[in-house]
Amino acid sequence: MPVGYAWMPLLINGRVNVGDQAIAVATNNPSGYLASEQLGLGKGSSGPDIKWNDGGKPLFKFNLRLVSTVYTKDQHLHNFFQHCQKIEETGSLAADMDTSNKLKTLHAVESGTLIQFLPTVLNQLFRLLPLTNSEDVALNAVRVLVHIVCEASEVEKIDMLRSYSKYVFVTIPTVSSKSRTIHEELAKHLTSMLRPQSADFLVINKFLLHSWFFFEILVKSMSQHLLETGKIKSPRNERFPSNYQYRIQTLLQHIVPHITQKYKELPEATKNANHSLAIFIKKCFTFMDRGFAFKLINMYIENFNPGDSRVLQEYKFEFLRLVCFHEHYIPLNLPLMKRGHIKSYKDMRHDYTLSEEFRKQHFLVGLLLQAVKSALNEVKVIRAQAISVLRDLLAKHEYDDRYSTKTQQGRIASLYLPFITIILENKHRLNIGDGQSSPGAMNGDVSGEMIGDRSSIAPSLVSQRSTLSLQQSETIQTLQNMSGSGSVKLPRDSAVLAMIAGTAPQASSLSISDPKPILNGSNSSLASSKASSESVDKDPKDTPKSNGKHDSERRPSRVKMRRSPSYSMGGQQGQSSPIGMPRYDKLDQKEVKDLLICFMYIVKNLPEEVLLGWFNNSSEYDIIDFFNILEMCIQQFKYSSKKIIHKLSMIADSQKAHTLPTRKGPVDMFSHSRAASDIKTKRNTQLLESSGALDNVLLEGNFACEVGMIALDVIALYSANFKEQLQFREGDNSLMRKVFDLHLLFLQTNQSESILKHAFAALRSFINKFAKILFRGNATMCANLCYELLRCGNSRLPSTRSEACALLYLLMRSNYEFNKKKSFTRVHLQDQIDVYRMKYQVIVSVSQLISDVVGLSTLRFQESLSIINNYANSDKGMQRTCFPLEVKELTKKIRTVLMATAQMKEHQNDPEMLVDLQYSLAKSYSSTPELRKTWLDSMAKIHIKNGNLSEAAHCYIHGVALVAEYLKRRGAYPQGCRVFKNISTNVEADESEGQEDFGMQDVQYTNESLIEMLEEVAEALEKAERYELLGEVYKLIIPVYEERRDYQKLAQAYSILHSAYTKIVQVSLSGKRLLGKFFRVALYGQNFFEEEDSKTYIYKEPKVTGLTELCQRLQCLYTEKFGKHTVRLIKDSNKVNMKDLDSRFAYIQVTYVEPYFDERELEDRQTDFERNNNVRRFMFETPFTKDPKKAHGSVDEQYKRRTILTTSHSFPYVKKRIMVVYHQDMELTPIQVAIDQMQKKVVEIHEVVSMVTPDMKKLQLKLQGSVGVQVNAGPLAFAEAFLDKSKLRNYARKFTNSLKDIYRQFVQVCGIALELNGTLIMTEQMEYQESLKENFRNMVSKLEDIFDEKLFSDEDGKSISLDSTNRTSMSLFNVISSPTSQA
């Protein structure tokens, strides 16, 4: 039952009436009651008669809360909506000031309310932009938009903004051509907001942070406008008016400075703005004139310069990454050619370098490549980002199914041809880390000559500082001539931009034709932009005869030129800052790997005619550098065994590619990039069983195989099309050496079985093509090939051994047939000399191979020799010739050489025995200098490995003496090996006995090689700290430098000598140079040592090796060889009685010995070095008494036996142990022992007080040992035993007089030492000094009583001469060494 009725209006003045309410209650509900209205002042109400309860009092009280997406309770937002409604109703704006005020009040609206009405508010604001004519209203609308977007982002409602831009926003339809659009007005007023004169920095910062939203609105509005107006079908340059393009251009010009100037204070905002801008420009390619889009990119890049901060460089490459990842990137870079025009490699001439024409035709590629080139001169972080952008882009091309055919990939690779020039310019910075270096010329050095020129070619691959430094000035001048401004001005020609934009006539295909390549006739290099200005060397001696043929068929180009760096782009073009100068720091491993992957992708996909065109138009410098890069790729991506890859997989996890998903198909190059580069530690050790590890094995192996196949294809292509260039000068040119070295590199590095099969096939083709070069030219190629094939004949893989044997047999047979079936010889002077040089090279190669004992398996090698013999016996075409017999003879000689291998393996852990065996082999080849030098070099390697640098240096000395003697017999060096007698007394005896054999026809020693070897000797002597010998070595080198007028070498030589003599002075003063210690080692035990039983050696040990250390080493060595508990040390130096030894044990006697010199030698050998160089005699002493039961007795009973040992050669020598050939024993009587010991004390004290810089500690030790209280008994004991008046008659007068003279010297030198110590001590040591003086006076007093004469006074001590003391001490030598019978 209702009590009454009540009602109220929901809207009051257009606003929802909410909050606490109190209204009257009526008893009836007449019709028209809503028209009832209280009149107030007790006048009742108008409208129908209504009866109110309780006199119309507000009895009904309640509260209203608004829940609506249409109405808002926020007054500012309500006013704005109401104002917008009036505008829609009237069709015109109210007063501009009123609208502006309404917009400004929106800043006070709470963020929750804005989010609730977000689509509606944004729609009203965007619609307001094209309707208003007021700049102030539009600018305030844009500011409010920025504020709202920022508020939504702060409350994490970015998804709502993205949904709005994608689904809700709809542009205002255009009624006429004069109608304004949202994108036009938004671009215009965003620019106004960013202008400095009206800048609100807070608003600008918010805009930069959330600029993505506005760029998306611009793109959405543009696309909807094109669809609604039908302009989507119009040409791109007619879709938008020019004033809109100008507004977009102006907007970019105002945004970019904010990015480049505020990146430090607003890192996140500027990063977002840069990213959003790149996305926007990328989308502009879809809707706008593409020439205009290129113009925007160019304007953006102009704001960046080389040397910018790391952040700005990152922004630039992030921008390029986003733009270049456009889905139609390839068509954008391929300007459409004229109809019917076929693009051959001649037409692509400008595509080979980063030229201006290239950048006009291929804008984005040119921009990216120039940026990468510039980034390589920046710091590591920037370099890595630039390289990764290029790498990922190439990976995208590889994965793109739209361009999967070979022709399409070839056209894409042609776009990146200038990258070859870029990587060649930076080749000296490519550090391949642990890549194996090839021997000889395979280490990347270009040691040969240019075709038709004897001058040295480009510097080594590792360092080209000199060449590059010469080019710097030329490069700077070239760049300055290009433009006078500091910034790059890209082509703005409207015709060019129109072509790039796609308005030129369309072509029918992306592919290029396959014209016949021009093999000869190019006289310029594509890598040099100034080819016409380079000098041409025309040496008539090196020009082959024409024989009436055209010059292009005569021989290849002889133009010598340097590669000029590519032109600048996207940075400083007209000026060269220090940051833009060439750098020489090495790139790290990951950078090198990524660069080489990019290089291999390009080379792999390039069409053959394009690559041939590059070779045709490149200088020899560039071609050799190209092959050097190819060599790096082979070394960098060499094959690792499955075990190694599996092991790496256990501790590593490869990152997945984050550019495109993996597609099914063959393993390609870029899937390896991340697998090899981005490795991080993984905790799960159970990865071994996972499929990922097995996949990694396949990935690594397949990638190494693919790199090898690409390299072989390139080498084969070049060899087939440039055969004439390779054969020039009978192959004695740099190109042939480099191509040949690349073939051998596959045998020198780790490769899979499959790639080795292809490598052997390539070598077979090489032998068939270039037999004349191998068998008539320089012997080095044949020698290197024989060595590598023999090494492969020792492989663990049966297939590799079989292939190597087959190839070696082919080499022998080809040589035999080349010589018209006389013999498989290498004929040097046609048919005038017929020597067995092929056999000789094989023997030399075997000797080099077995010098590395550890890696050789005699069983496998013997098997390989048997295979070669079987080939010869089963070859039907050779059965009626002497060829099989000669093969049998050669293999027999090889087996003879291999017999030494078993012995070397047996003693491979015994360095002394191993060197002795190699020494025996070297000695047996005294008639074959090349083989002897091979073993000397092998001995030097062993010495260096074991730290015996002096012995290694002497191996080099004997090697160079061998060459000198060879040149003497050729009449080129008359002095021969005798010039080395001042360096080593061993040289002339060892190296003057050599005889020449037939194999010497292949030896190419010259005076130049002699000087190079002498320089190597000097370096080795310097490392061994034998500085005194450097002067003797440079006495042989300097005259040659003077004759050549090589002042740079002379300056270097004298600098080395200055440094050496300075070091001599330093070590003489400091006494810190240690030239080694000598030990006598005697071996006993016929059952163990066999031929070495009862032989005695002198061992030279490095530095400060102690007796205990050597004993322990020898005991461990022979225990390992003979077994435990079989080796015993004899711990004394007495003579060994063989009858007392047990035949079940091996005995080693080790004794410390010192060099021994007679009086005449001591006068000549005044320095420590002279007493340790060229020494043959050594001495050790054994104390004894007449009582055989005791070795030591009282002073007057103590005898001493001095044993003098003479070795077969002088130390240092090519080996560290030399056999003793003669020994002599001398017995010293007790008085001679006293003379000897006292003389040693005098000499020791004399050496201390004679030092230029006194050593107080050493001085006090000597004083303490001479005049101290506790040791005074030593000197006095000798005097009392032999010089007391009661005992003088018992000894010969000359001995007693000599002992007295020594005591007089002893007293004098002790007095001098005391005086010197008094000048060195501090105040706290005065008491110690007085104690020493008191002890000295007591000792002198006792001696004076014994001598009955005055021995010392202070005046005498001050006037005593140290030189006279030294001279007197020298005269006592004969007394000590006199026969014992006179005592």
Coordinates of C-alpha atoms in Angstrom, one line a residue, residues 917-1343:
L917 CA 119.2 -38.0 -31.7
Q918 CA 118.2 -35.0 -33.9
Y919 CA 121.8 -33.8 -33.6
S920 CA 123.0 -37.1 -35.0
L921 CA 120.5 -36.8 -37.9
A922 CA 121.7 -33.3 -38.6
K923 CA 125.3 -34.4 -38.5
S924 CA 124.5 -37.3 -40.9
Y925 CA 123.2 -34.7 -43.4
S926 CA 126.3 -32.6 -43.5
S927 CA 126.4 -33.1 -47.2
T928 CA 122.8 -31.9 -47.6
P929 CA 122.7 -28.4 -46.1
E930 CA 118.9 -28.1 -46.5
L931 CA 118.2 -31.2 -44.5
R932 CA 120.8 -30.3 -41.9
K933 CA 119.2 -26.9 -41.5
T934 CA 115.8 -28.6 -41.2
W935 CA 117.0 -30.6 -38.1
L936 CA 118.8 -27.6 -36.7
D937 CA 115.6 -25.6 -36.8
S938 CA 113.8 -28.5 -35.2
M939 CA 116.4 -28.6 -32.4
A940 CA 115.9 -24.8 -31.9
K941 CA 112.1 -25.3 -31.4
I942 CA 112.7 -27.9 -28.7
H943 CA 115.2 -25.7 -26.9
I944 CA 112.8 -22.7 -27.0
K945 CA 110.0 -24.9 -25.7
N946 CA 112.2 -26.0 -22.7
G947 CA 113.5 -22.5 -22.1
N948 CA 117.1 -23.1 -23.3
L949 CA 117.4 -19.9 -25.3
S950 CA 121.1 -19.8 -25.6
E951 CA 121.1 -23.3 -27.2
A952 CA 118.3 -22.2 -29.6
A953 CA 120.3 -19.2 -30.6
H954 CA 123.3 -21.3 -31.4
C955 CA 121.1 -23.6 -33.6
Y956 CA 120.3 -20.5 -35.6
I957 CA 124.0 -19.6 -35.6
H958 CA 125.0 -22.9 -37.1
G959 CA 122.2 -22.7 -39.6
V960 CA 123.3 -19.3 -40.9
A961 CA 126.9 -20.5 -40.9
L962 CA 125.8 -23.4 -43.1
V963 CA 124.2 -20.9 -45.5
A964 CA 127.4 -18.8 -45.5
E965 CA 129.4 -21.8 -46.4
Y966 CA 127.0 -22.7 -49.2
L967 CA 127.2 -19.1 -50.6
K968 CA 131.0 -19.3 -50.4
R969 CA 131.0 -22.3 -52.8
R970 CA 128.7 -20.3 -55.1
G971 CA 131.2 -17.5 -55.0
A972 CA 128.6 -15.1 -53.4
Y973 CA 130.1 -14.9 -49.9
P974 CA 133.9 -15.5 -49.9
Q975 CA 134.3 -15.5 -46.1
G976 CA 132.2 -18.6 -45.6
C977 CA 131.5 -19.9 -42.1
R978 CA 134.9 -18.8 -40.6
V979 CA 133.5 -15.3 -39.9
F980 CA 131.5 -16.8 -37.0
K981 CA 134.6 -18.0 -35.1
N982 CA 134.4 -15.0 -32.7
I983 CA 130.8 -15.9 -32.0
S984 CA 131.2 -19.6 -31.4
T985 CA 134.4 -21.8 -31.7
N986 CA 132.2 -24.7 -32.7
V987 CA 130.9 -23.3 -36.0
E988 CA 133.9 -23.6 -38.3
A989 CA 134.6 -27.2 -37.3
D990 CA 131.0 -28.3 -37.7
E991 CA 129.9 -26.4 -40.8
S992 CA 133.1 -26.3 -43.0
E993 CA 132.9 -30.0 -43.8
G994 CA 129.7 -30.0 -45.7
Q995 CA 129.5 -31.3 -49.2
E996 CA 127.1 -30.4 -52.0
D997 CA 124.6 -33.0 -53.3
F998 CA 122.2 -33.0 -56.2
G999 CA 119.4 -31.7 -54.1
M1000 CA 121.1 -28.3 -53.7
Q1001 CA 119.8 -27.4 -57.1
D1002 CA 116.5 -26.6 -55.4
V1003 CA 118.1 -24.6 -52.6
Q1004 CA 117.6 -20.9 -53.3
Y1005 CA 119.8 -19.3 -50.7
T1006 CA 121.0 -15.8 -51.4
N1007 CA 122.9 -13.0 -49.7
E1008 CA 119.5 -11.5 -48.9
S1009 CA 118.4 -14.7 -47.1
L1010 CA 121.7 -14.7 -45.3
I1011 CA 121.0 -11.2 -43.9
E1012 CA 117.5 -12.2 -42.8
M1013 CA 118.9 -15.2 -41.0
L1014 CA 121.5 -13.1 -39.3
E1015 CA 118.8 -10.8 -38.1
E1016 CA 117.0 -13.8 -36.7
V1017 CA 120.2 -14.8 -34.9
A1018 CA 120.5 -11.3 -33.4
E1019 CA 117.0 -11.5 -32.1
A1020 CA 117.6 -15.0 -30.6
L1021 CA 120.9 -13.8 -28.9
E1022 CA 119.1 -10.8 -27.4
K1023 CA 116.4 -13.1 -25.9
A1024 CA 119.1 -15.3 -24.5
E1025 CA 120.7 -12.2 -22.8
R1026 CA 124.0 -12.7 -24.6
Y1027 CA 124.3 -9.1 -25.6
E1028 CA 128.0 -9.1 -26.1
L1029 CA 127.6 -11.2 -29.2
L1030 CA 125.3 -8.8 -30.9
G1031 CA 128.2 -6.6 -31.9
E1032 CA 129.9 -9.5 -33.7
V1033 CA 126.6 -10.3 -35.5
Y1034 CA 126.0 -6.8 -36.6
K1035 CA 129.6 -6.5 -37.9
L1036 CA 128.4 -8.9 -40.6
I1037 CA 125.1 -7.1 -41.2
I1038 CA 126.0 -3.4 -41.1
P1039 CA 128.3 -3.4 -44.1
V1040 CA 125.5 -4.8 -46.2
Y1041 CA 123.1 -2.1 -45.0
E1042 CA 125.7 0.5 -45.8
E1043 CA 126.2 -0.9 -49.3
R1044 CA 122.5 -0.7 -49.9
R1045 CA 122.3 2.7 -48.3
D1046 CA 119.4 1.4 -46.2
Y1047 CA 119.6 4.1 -43.5
Q1048 CA 116.4 3.0 -41.8
K1049 CA 117.9 -0.5 -41.2
L1050 CA 121.2 1.1 -40.1
A1051 CA 119.4 3.3 -37.6
Q1052 CA 117.5 0.3 -36.3
A1053 CA 120.8 -1.7 -36.1
Y1054 CA 122.6 1.0 -34.1
S1055 CA 119.6 1.4 -31.9
I1056 CA 119.7 -2.3 -31.1
L1057 CA 123.4 -2.2 -30.4
H1058 CA 122.9 0.9 -28.1
S1059 CA 120.3 -1.0 -26.2
A1060 CA 122.5 -4.1 -26.0
Y1061 CA 125.5 -2.3 -24.7
T1062 CA 123.4 -0.3 -22.2
K1063 CA 122.1 -3.6 -20.9
I1064 CA 125.6 -5.0 -20.6
V1065 CA 126.5 -2.0 -18.3
Q1066 CA 123.4 -2.6 -16.3
V1067 CA 123.8 -6.3 -15.7
S1068 CA 127.5 -5.8 -15.0
L1069 CA 126.7 -3.4 -12.2
S1070 CA 123.8 -5.3 -10.8
G1071 CA 125.1 -8.8 -11.3
K1072 CA 121.5 -10.0 -12.0
R1073 CA 122.2 -11.7 -15.3
L1074 CA 122.4 -15.5 -14.9
L1075 CA 123.9 -17.2 -17.9
G1076 CA 123.4 -20.7 -16.5
K1077 CA 125.0 -23.4 -14.2
F1078 CA 127.1 -26.4 -15.2
F1079 CA 126.9 -29.9 -13.8
R1080 CA 128.8 -33.1 -14.4
V1081 CA 126.4 -36.1 -14.9
A1082 CA 127.8 -39.6 -15.1
L1083 CA 125.6 -42.6 -16.0
Y1084 CA 126.2 -46.1 -14.9
G1085 CA 124.3 -49.3 -15.7
Q1086 CA 124.8 -51.3 -18.8
N1087 CA 121.3 -52.9 -18.6
F1088 CA 119.6 -49.5 -18.6
F1089 CA 121.8 -46.9 -20.3
E1090 CA 123.2 -49.3 -22.9
E1091 CA 125.5 -47.2 -25.1
E1092 CA 125.6 -44.3 -22.6
D1093 CA 126.9 -46.6 -19.8
S1094 CA 129.9 -45.1 -18.0
K1095 CA 129.7 -41.9 -20.1
T1096 CA 130.1 -38.5 -18.5
Y1097 CA 128.4 -35.4 -19.7
I1098 CA 128.4 -31.7 -18.8
Y1099 CA 124.9 -30.4 -18.5
K1100 CA 124.2 -26.7 -18.9
E1101 CA 121.1 -25.7 -17.0
P1102 CA 119.3 -22.4 -17.3
K1103 CA 119.5 -19.5 -14.8
V1104 CA 119.9 -20.6 -11.1
T1105 CA 119.1 -24.3 -11.4
G1106 CA 120.3 -26.0 -8.2
L1107 CA 121.9 -29.3 -7.7
T1108 CA 118.9 -30.7 -5.9
E1109 CA 116.5 -29.6 -8.7
L1110 CA 118.6 -31.3 -11.4
C1111 CA 119.0 -34.5 -9.4
Q1112 CA 115.2 -34.6 -8.8
R1113 CA 114.5 -34.0 -12.5
L1114 CA 116.9 -36.7 -13.7
Q1115 CA 115.7 -39.2 -11.1
C1116 CA 112.0 -38.6 -12.2
L1117 CA 112.9 -38.8 -15.8
Y1118 CA 114.8 -42.1 -15.6
T1119 CA 112.4 -43.5 -13.1
E1120 CA 109.6 -43.0 -15.6
K1121 CA 111.7 -44.6 -18.3
F1122 CA 113.2 -47.5 -16.4
G1123 CA 110.6 -48.1 -13.6
K1124 CA 110.2 -47.4 -9.9
H1125 CA 112.9 -48.3 -7.5
T1126 CA 115.5 -48.8 -10.3
V1127 CA 117.3 -45.5 -10.2
R1128 CA 119.7 -44.5 -7.5
L1129 CA 121.7 -41.3 -7.0
I1130 CA 125.4 -41.3 -6.1
K1131 CA 125.6 -38.4 -3.7
D1132 CA 129.3 -37.7 -3.6
S1133 CA 131.8 -36.7 -6.3
N1134 CA 134.4 -39.5 -5.6
K1135 CA 135.5 -41.9 -8.3
V1136 CA 133.0 -44.7 -8.9
N1137 CA 134.2 -48.2 -8.6
M1138 CA 132.2 -50.2 -11.1
K1139 CA 132.6 -53.4 -9.0
D1140 CA 130.7 -51.8 -6.2
L1141 CA 127.6 -51.2 -8.3
D1142 CA 124.6 -53.5 -8.5
S1143 CA 123.6 -54.4 -12.0
R1144 CA 120.0 -54.3 -11.0
F1145 CA 120.0 -50.5 -10.7
A1146 CA 120.7 -47.5 -12.8
Y1147 CA 123.1 -45.1 -11.1
I1148 CA 123.3 -41.3 -11.7
Q1149 CA 126.1 -39.2 -10.3
V1150 CA 125.6 -35.4 -10.4
T1151 CA 128.2 -32.9 -9.4
Y1152 CA 128.3 -29.1 -9.6
V1153 CA 131.2 -27.9 -11.7
E1154 CA 132.6 -24.5 -12.6
P1155 CA 134.4 -23.3 -15.7
Y1156 CA 138.2 -23.7 -15.4
F1157 CA 140.7 -21.4 -16.8
D1158 CA 144.5 -21.2 -16.6
E1159 CA 146.4 -18.0 -15.9
R1160 CA 146.5 -16.9 -19.5
E1161 CA 142.8 -17.4 -20.0
L1162 CA 142.0 -15.5 -16.9
E1163 CA 143.8 -12.5 -18.2
D1164 CA 141.7 -12.6 -21.4
R1165 CA 138.4 -13.5 -19.7
Q1166 CA 137.8 -10.5 -17.4
T1167 CA 134.0 -10.3 -17.5
D1168 CA 131.4 -12.7 -16.2
F1169 CA 130.1 -13.2 -19.8
E1170 CA 133.6 -14.1 -21.1
R1171 CA 133.9 -16.7 -18.3
N1172 CA 130.6 -18.3 -19.4
N1173 CA 131.0 -18.2 -23.2
N1174 CA 133.0 -20.6 -25.4
V1175 CA 134.1 -22.7 -22.3
R1176 CA 135.3 -26.3 -22.7
R1177 CA 137.0 -27.1 -19.4
F1178 CA 135.3 -27.5 -16.1
M1179 CA 136.4 -28.2 -12.6
F1180 CA 135.1 -29.7 -9.4
E1181 CA 137.0 -30.5 -6.1
T1182 CA 136.8 -33.5 -3.8
P1183 CA 138.1 -33.2 -0.2
F1184 CA 140.0 -36.2 1.3
T1185 CA 142.6 -37.2 3.9
K1186 CA 145.3 -39.8 4.0
D1187 CA 142.9 -41.8 6.2
P1188 CA 140.5 -43.5 3.7
K1189 CA 137.9 -43.7 6.4
K1190 CA 137.3 -40.0 6.6
A1191 CA 137.1 -37.2 4.0
H1192 CA 137.6 -34.3 6.4
G1193 CA 140.3 -33.7 9.0
S1194 CA 142.3 -30.9 10.7
V1195 CA 143.8 -28.1 8.7
D1196 CA 147.2 -29.6 8.3
E1197 CA 145.6 -33.0 7.3
Q1198 CA 143.1 -31.8 4.7
Y1199 CA 143.8 -32.6 1.1
K1200 CA 141.7 -31.8 -2.0
R1201 CA 141.5 -33.4 -5.4
R1202 CA 140.8 -31.1 -8.3
T1203 CA 139.3 -32.8 -11.3
I1204 CA 139.4 -30.9 -14.7
L1205 CA 137.0 -32.1 -17.4
T1206 CA 137.3 -31.2 -21.1
T1207 CA 134.2 -31.5 -23.4
S1208 CA 134.1 -32.2 -27.1
H1209 CA 132.6 -28.8 -27.9
S1210 CA 132.4 -25.5 -26.2
F1211 CA 129.4 -24.2 -24.3
P1212 CA 127.0 -22.9 -25.4
Y1213 CA 126.3 -25.3 -28.2
V1214 CA 123.4 -26.6 -30.3
K1215 CA 122.6 -29.0 -27.4
K1216 CA 122.7 -28.5 -23.7
R1217 CA 124.7 -31.5 -22.7
I1218 CA 128.2 -32.3 -24.2
M1219 CA 130.2 -35.5 -23.6
V1220 CA 133.4 -35.3 -21.6
V1221 CA 136.3 -36.5 -23.7
Y1222 CA 139.2 -35.9 -21.3
H1223 CA 139.7 -35.5 -17.6
Q1224 CA 142.7 -34.7 -15.4
D1225 CA 143.1 -35.0 -11.6
M1226 CA 145.2 -32.7 -9.5
E1227 CA 145.8 -33.2 -5.7
L1228 CA 146.3 -30.2 -3.5
T1229 CA 148.3 -30.5 -0.3
P1230 CA 147.0 -29.0 2.9
I1231 CA 149.1 -25.8 2.5
Q1232 CA 147.9 -25.5 -1.1
V1233 CA 144.3 -26.0 0.1
A1234 CA 145.0 -23.1 2.6
I1235 CA 146.4 -20.9 -0.2
D1236 CA 143.4 -21.7 -2.4
Q1237 CA 140.8 -20.9 0.3
M1238 CA 142.4 -17.7 1.5
Q1239 CA 142.8 -16.6 -2.1
K1240 CA 139.1 -17.1 -2.6
K1241 CA 138.3 -14.9 0.4
V1242 CA 140.6 -12.2 -0.9
V1243 CA 138.9 -12.3 -4.3
E1244 CA 135.4 -12.3 -2.9
I1245 CA 136.1 -9.2 -0.6
H1246 CA 137.8 -7.5 -3.5
E1247 CA 134.8 -7.9 -5.8
V1248 CA 132.5 -6.4 -3.2
V1249 CA 134.6 -3.3 -2.4
S1250 CA 135.2 -2.8 -6.2
M1251 CA 131.5 -2.4 -7.0
V1252 CA 130.6 1.0 -8.4
T1253 CA 127.4 1.0 -6.3
P1254 CA 128.4 -0.6 -2.9
D1255 CA 126.2 -3.3 -1.6
M1256 CA 126.2 -2.8 2.2
K1257 CA 124.5 -6.1 3.0
K1258 CA 126.9 -8.2 0.9
L1259 CA 129.9 -6.2 2.3
Q1260 CA 128.9 -6.9 5.9
L1261 CA 128.4 -10.6 5.2
K1262 CA 131.9 -10.8 3.9
L1263 CA 133.3 -8.9 6.8
Q1264 CA 131.4 -11.1 9.2
G1265 CA 132.9 -14.1 7.6
S1266 CA 136.4 -12.7 7.7
V1267 CA 136.9 -10.7 10.9
G1268 CA 134.0 -11.8 13.0
V1269 CA 134.8 -13.3 16.4
Q1270 CA 133.1 -16.6 15.7
V1271 CA 135.0 -17.1 12.4
N1272 CA 138.4 -15.6 13.2
A1273 CA 139.5 -19.1 13.9
G1274 CA 139.4 -19.9 10.1
P1275 CA 142.0 -17.4 8.8
L1276 CA 144.1 -17.7 12.0
A1277 CA 144.0 -21.5 11.9
F1278 CA 145.8 -21.6 8.5
A1279 CA 148.4 -19.1 9.8
E1280 CA 149.0 -21.1 12.9
A1281 CA 149.2 -24.4 11.1
F1282 CA 151.5 -23.4 8.3
L1283 CA 153.3 -20.1 9.1
D1284 CA 154.2 -20.6 12.8
K1285 CA 158.0 -20.4 13.2
S1286 CA 158.1 -23.9 14.5
K1287 CA 156.3 -25.3 11.4
L1288 CA 157.9 -23.3 8.6
R1289 CA 160.5 -26.0 8.0
N1290 CA 157.9 -28.6 7.2
Y1291 CA 156.7 -26.8 3.9
A1292 CA 158.4 -25.5 0.8
R1293 CA 159.4 -21.9 1.0
K1294 CA 157.5 -20.9 -2.1
F1295 CA 154.3 -22.1 -0.5
T1296 CA 154.8 -20.4 2.8
N1297 CA 155.9 -17.2 1.0
S1298 CA 152.8 -17.3 -1.2
L1299 CA 150.6 -17.9 1.8
K1300 CA 152.2 -14.9 3.6
D1301 CA 151.5 -12.7 0.5
I1302 CA 147.9 -13.8 0.5
Y1303 CA 147.6 -12.9 4.2
R1304 CA 149.1 -9.5 3.6
Q1305 CA 146.5 -8.9 0.8
F1306 CA 143.8 -10.3 3.1
V1307 CA 144.6 -7.9 5.9
Q1308 CA 144.8 -4.9 3.5
V1309 CA 141.5 -5.7 1.7
C1310 CA 139.7 -6.3 5.0
G1311 CA 140.9 -2.9 6.2
I1312 CA 139.6 -1.3 3.1
A1313 CA 136.3 -3.1 3.5
L1314 CA 136.0 -1.8 7.1
E1315 CA 136.6 1.8 6.0
L1316 CA 134.0 1.4 3.3
N1317 CA 131.5 0.0 5.7
G1318 CA 132.1 2.9 8.0
T1319 CA 131.0 5.3 5.3
L1320 CA 127.8 3.4 4.5
I1321 CA 126.4 2.6 8.0
M1322 CA 123.9 4.7 9.9
T1323 CA 124.2 5.9 13.4
E1324 CA 122.5 2.8 15.0
Q1325 CA 125.2 0.5 13.5
M1326 CA 128.2 2.4 15.0
E1327 CA 128.5 -0.1 17.8
Y1328 CA 128.5 -3.0 15.3
Q1329 CA 131.2 -1.2 13.3
E1330 CA 133.4 -0.7 16.4
S1331 CA 133.0 -4.4 17.2
L1332 CA 134.2 -5.3 13.7
K1333 CA 137.2 -3.0 14.1
E1334 CA 138.1 -4.5 17.4
N1335 CA 137.9 -8.0 16.0
F1336 CA 140.0 -6.9 13.1
R1337 CA 142.7 -5.4 15.3
N1338 CA 142.8 -8.6 17.4
M1339 CA 143.2 -10.7 14.3
V1340 CA 145.9 -8.4 12.8
S1341 CA 147.7 -8.4 16.2
K1342 CA 147.9 -12.2 16.3
L1343 CA 149.0 -12.4 12.6

